[in-house]
Amino acid sequence: LLIPDSVPFLRLVAALLVALMFMVFLMLARPYKKQDLNLLAQMAHFMLVCILLASLCMNLYQGITDYTYSCSGEDGEDIARALMGLTSADQIVYTMIAFNVIVLCAFVAITAMQAWKERGLPNIRLLATKEIPELSLGDGQKWHFFLSHIWSSGQDQAATIKRQL
């Protein structure tokens, strides 16, 4: 590893910076075709950033409370409370749990919305995989076209339309 185990605070800062950079890249690149998937990926990385921030706060809180202050009459718990505004490390844990629950609820809501939106839409599926086919366009092309016909009566008309296109 690049950062030794003896400096956990620095490791958390580095992890937070990497997660932030990747989250910004994800927001700019939008690597998924569906907007919903991009949103879910961004939310997941936001949750990761929030968890890393909370871990950083937890590490700082524990470091302050465990430190023995020789020049002051206060103990580490009082100083941590005054500095961070937290009465215990449990508040940080509850915040992390709340972030996880919020992202989980958002994931369920977006999935339900996607299922509701696509429930009645007709689609074409591949026989072998039962999946919707991935259609790609060549350079200079803008549209896909599916020409459906009945063999007994529409084969000649469909062939004529195909040649004209």
PDB file of C-alpha atoms in Angstrom, residues 51-150:
ATOM      1  CA  ILE A  51     -19.279   7.229   4.643  1.00  0.00           C
ATOM      2  CA  LEU A  52     -15.634   8.199   4.170  1.00  0.00           C
ATOM      3  CA  LEU A  53     -16.354  11.648   5.653  1.00  0.00           C
ATOM      4  CA  ALA A  54     -18.084  10.038   8.612  1.00  0.00           C
ATOM      5  CA  SER A  55     -15.158   7.627   9.026  1.00  0.00           C
ATOM      6  CA  LEU A  56     -12.800  10.593   8.980  1.00  0.00           C
ATOM      7  CA  CYS A  57     -14.890  12.285  11.702  1.00  0.00           C
ATOM      8  CA  MET A  58     -14.958   9.059  13.704  1.00  0.00           C
ATOM      9  CA  ASN A  59     -11.188   8.713  13.451  1.00  0.00           C
ATOM     10  CA  LEU A  60     -10.705  12.343  14.500  1.00  0.00           C
ATOM     11  CA  TYR A  61     -13.152  11.988  17.399  1.00  0.00           C
ATOM     12  CA  GLN A  62     -11.476   8.805  18.644  1.00  0.00           C
ATOM     13  CA  GLY A  63      -8.038  10.401  18.300  1.00  0.00           C
ATOM     14  CA  ILE A  64      -9.085  13.424  20.341  1.00  0.00           C
ATOM     15  CA  THR A  65     -10.823  11.420  23.074  1.00  0.00           C
ATOM     16  CA  ASP A  66      -7.963   8.910  23.418  1.00  0.00           C
ATOM     17  CA  TYR A  67      -5.280  11.579  23.648  1.00  0.00           C
ATOM     18  CA  THR A  68      -4.015  12.409  27.129  1.00  0.00           C
ATOM     19  CA  TYR A  69      -3.733  16.150  27.669  1.00  0.00           C
ATOM     20  CA  SER A  70      -0.967  16.917  30.145  1.00  0.00           C
ATOM     21  CA  CYS A  71      -1.290  20.694  30.217  1.00  0.00           C
ATOM     22  CA  SER A  72      -5.054  20.872  30.645  1.00  0.00           C
ATOM     23  CA  GLY A  73      -7.469  19.791  33.298  1.00  0.00           C
ATOM     24  CA  GLU A  74      -9.943  18.654  30.642  1.00  0.00           C
ATOM     25  CA  ASP A  75     -10.072  15.145  29.343  1.00  0.00           C
ATOM     26  CA  GLY A  76     -10.220  14.217  25.667  1.00  0.00           C
ATOM     27  CA  GLU A  77     -13.988  13.657  25.747  1.00  0.00           C
ATOM     28  CA  ASP A  78     -14.662  17.275  26.776  1.00  0.00           C
ATOM     29  CA  ILE A  79     -12.297  18.652  24.156  1.00  0.00           C
ATOM     30  CA  ALA A  80     -13.809  16.480  21.414  1.00  0.00           C
ATOM     31  CA  ARG A  81     -17.287  17.600  22.453  1.00  0.00           C
ATOM     32  CA  ALA A  82     -16.253  21.264  22.358  1.00  0.00           C
ATOM     33  CA  LEU A  83     -14.321  20.958  19.097  1.00  0.00           C
ATOM     34  CA  MET A  84     -16.694  18.752  17.059  1.00  0.00           C
ATOM     35  CA  GLY A  85     -20.041  19.373  18.748  1.00  0.00           C
ATOM     36  CA  LEU A  86     -20.636  15.649  19.270  1.00  0.00           C
ATOM     37  CA  THR A  87     -21.496  14.047  22.566  1.00  0.00           C
ATOM     38  CA  SER A  88     -20.458  10.556  21.471  1.00  0.00           C
ATOM     39  CA  ALA A  89     -19.171   8.554  18.526  1.00  0.00           C
ATOM     40  CA  ASP A  90     -22.640   7.015  18.235  1.00  0.00           C
ATOM     41  CA  GLN A  91     -23.909  10.187  16.558  1.00  0.00           C
ATOM     42  CA  ILE A  92     -21.473   9.615  13.682  1.00  0.00           C
ATOM     43  CA  VAL A  93     -22.603   6.002  13.360  1.00  0.00           C
ATOM     44  CA  TYR A  94     -26.270   7.046  13.285  1.00  0.00           C
ATOM     45  CA  THR A  95     -25.452   9.560  10.554  1.00  0.00           C
ATOM     46  CA  MET A  96     -23.757   6.841   8.483  1.00  0.00           C
ATOM     47  CA  ILE A  97     -26.760   4.562   8.936  1.00  0.00           C
ATOM     48  CA  ALA A  98     -29.106   7.376   7.910  1.00  0.00           C
ATOM     49  CA  PHE A  99     -27.111   7.987   4.693  1.00  0.00           C
ATOM     50  CA  ASN A 100     -27.274   4.271   3.875  1.00  0.00           C
ATOM     51  CA  VAL A 101     -31.020   4.156   4.460  1.00  0.00           C
ATOM     52  CA  ILE A 102     -31.599   7.265   2.320  1.00  0.00           C
ATOM     53  CA  VAL A 103     -29.639   5.840  -0.613  1.00  0.00           C
ATOM     54  CA  LEU A 104     -31.352   2.465  -0.252  1.00  0.00           C
ATOM     55  CA  CYS A 105     -34.780   4.172  -0.310  1.00  0.00           C
ATOM     56  CA  ALA A 106     -33.756   6.191  -3.364  1.00  0.00           C
ATOM     57  CA  PHE A 107     -32.596   2.994  -5.094  1.00  0.00           C
ATOM     58  CA  VAL A 108     -35.929   1.274  -4.373  1.00  0.00           C
ATOM     59  CA  ALA A 109     -37.870   4.354  -5.531  1.00  0.00           C
ATOM     60  CA  ILE A 110     -35.945   4.662  -8.800  1.00  0.00           C
ATOM     61  CA  THR A 111     -36.240   0.934  -9.485  1.00  0.00           C
ATOM     62  CA  ALA A 112     -40.000   1.018  -8.833  1.00  0.00           C
ATOM     63  CA  MET A 113     -40.377   4.102 -11.025  1.00  0.00           C
ATOM     64  CA  GLN A 114     -38.427   2.418 -13.830  1.00  0.00           C
ATOM     65  CA  ALA A 115     -40.549  -0.748 -13.576  1.00  0.00           C
ATOM     66  CA  TRP A 116     -43.762   1.303 -13.529  1.00  0.00           C
ATOM     67  CA  LYS A 117     -42.668   3.345 -16.534  1.00  0.00           C
ATOM     68  CA  GLU A 118     -41.732   0.306 -18.624  1.00  0.00           C
ATOM     69  CA  ARG A 119     -44.500  -2.075 -17.573  1.00  0.00           C
ATOM     70  CA  GLY A 120     -46.746  -1.673 -20.615  1.00  0.00           C
ATOM     71  CA  LEU A 121     -44.232  -0.840 -23.310  1.00  0.00           C
ATOM     72  CA  PRO A 122     -43.943  -3.372 -26.115  1.00  0.00           C
ATOM     73  CA  ASN A 123     -40.414  -4.448 -26.947  1.00  0.00           C
ATOM     74  CA  ILE A 124     -38.469  -6.803 -29.141  1.00  0.00           C
ATOM     75  CA  ARG A 125     -36.423  -9.497 -27.388  1.00  0.00           C
ATOM     76  CA  LEU A 126     -33.875 -12.000 -28.578  1.00  0.00           C
ATOM     77  CA  LEU A 127     -35.098 -15.604 -28.500  1.00  0.00           C
ATOM     78  CA  ALA A 128     -31.849 -17.000 -27.164  1.00  0.00           C
ATOM     79  CA  THR A 129     -31.377 -14.668 -24.189  1.00  0.00           C
ATOM     80  CA  LYS A 130     -34.806 -13.040 -23.718  1.00  0.00           C
ATOM     81  CA  GLU A 131     -32.945  -9.712 -23.533  1.00  0.00           C
ATOM     82  CA  ILE A 132     -33.587  -6.522 -25.492  1.00  0.00           C
ATOM     83  CA  PRO A 133     -30.974  -6.397 -28.284  1.00  0.00           C
ATOM     84  CA  GLU A 134     -28.205  -3.800 -28.225  1.00  0.00           C
ATOM     85  CA  LEU A 135     -28.566  -1.873 -31.469  1.00  0.00           C
ATOM     86  CA  SER A 136     -25.609   0.128 -32.692  1.00  0.00           C
ATOM     87  CA  LEU A 137     -25.498   2.721 -35.442  1.00  0.00           C
ATOM     88  CA  GLY A 138     -22.772   3.155 -38.016  1.00  0.00           C
ATOM     89  CA  ASP A 139     -21.072   6.454 -38.745  1.00  0.00           C
ATOM     90  CA  GLY A 140     -23.435   8.981 -40.290  1.00  0.00           C
ATOM     91  CA  GLN A 141     -26.544   6.976 -39.352  1.00  0.00           C
ATOM     92  CA  LYS A 142     -29.258   8.426 -37.141  1.00  0.00           C
ATOM     93  CA  TRP A 143     -32.128   5.913 -37.022  1.00  0.00           C
ATOM     94  CA  HIS A 144     -33.018   2.233 -36.748  1.00  0.00           C
ATOM     95  CA  PHE A 145     -35.952   0.909 -38.743  1.00  0.00           C
ATOM     96  CA  PHE A 146     -37.913  -2.296 -38.228  1.00  0.00           C
ATOM     97  CA  LEU A 147     -40.075  -3.300 -41.167  1.00  0.00           C
ATOM     98  CA  SER A 148     -42.729  -5.797 -40.135  1.00  0.00           C
ATOM     99  CA  HIS A 149     -44.938  -7.677 -42.584  1.00  0.00           C
ATOM    100  CA  ILE A 150     -47.043 -10.787 -43.067  1.00  0.00           C
TER     101      ILE A 150
END
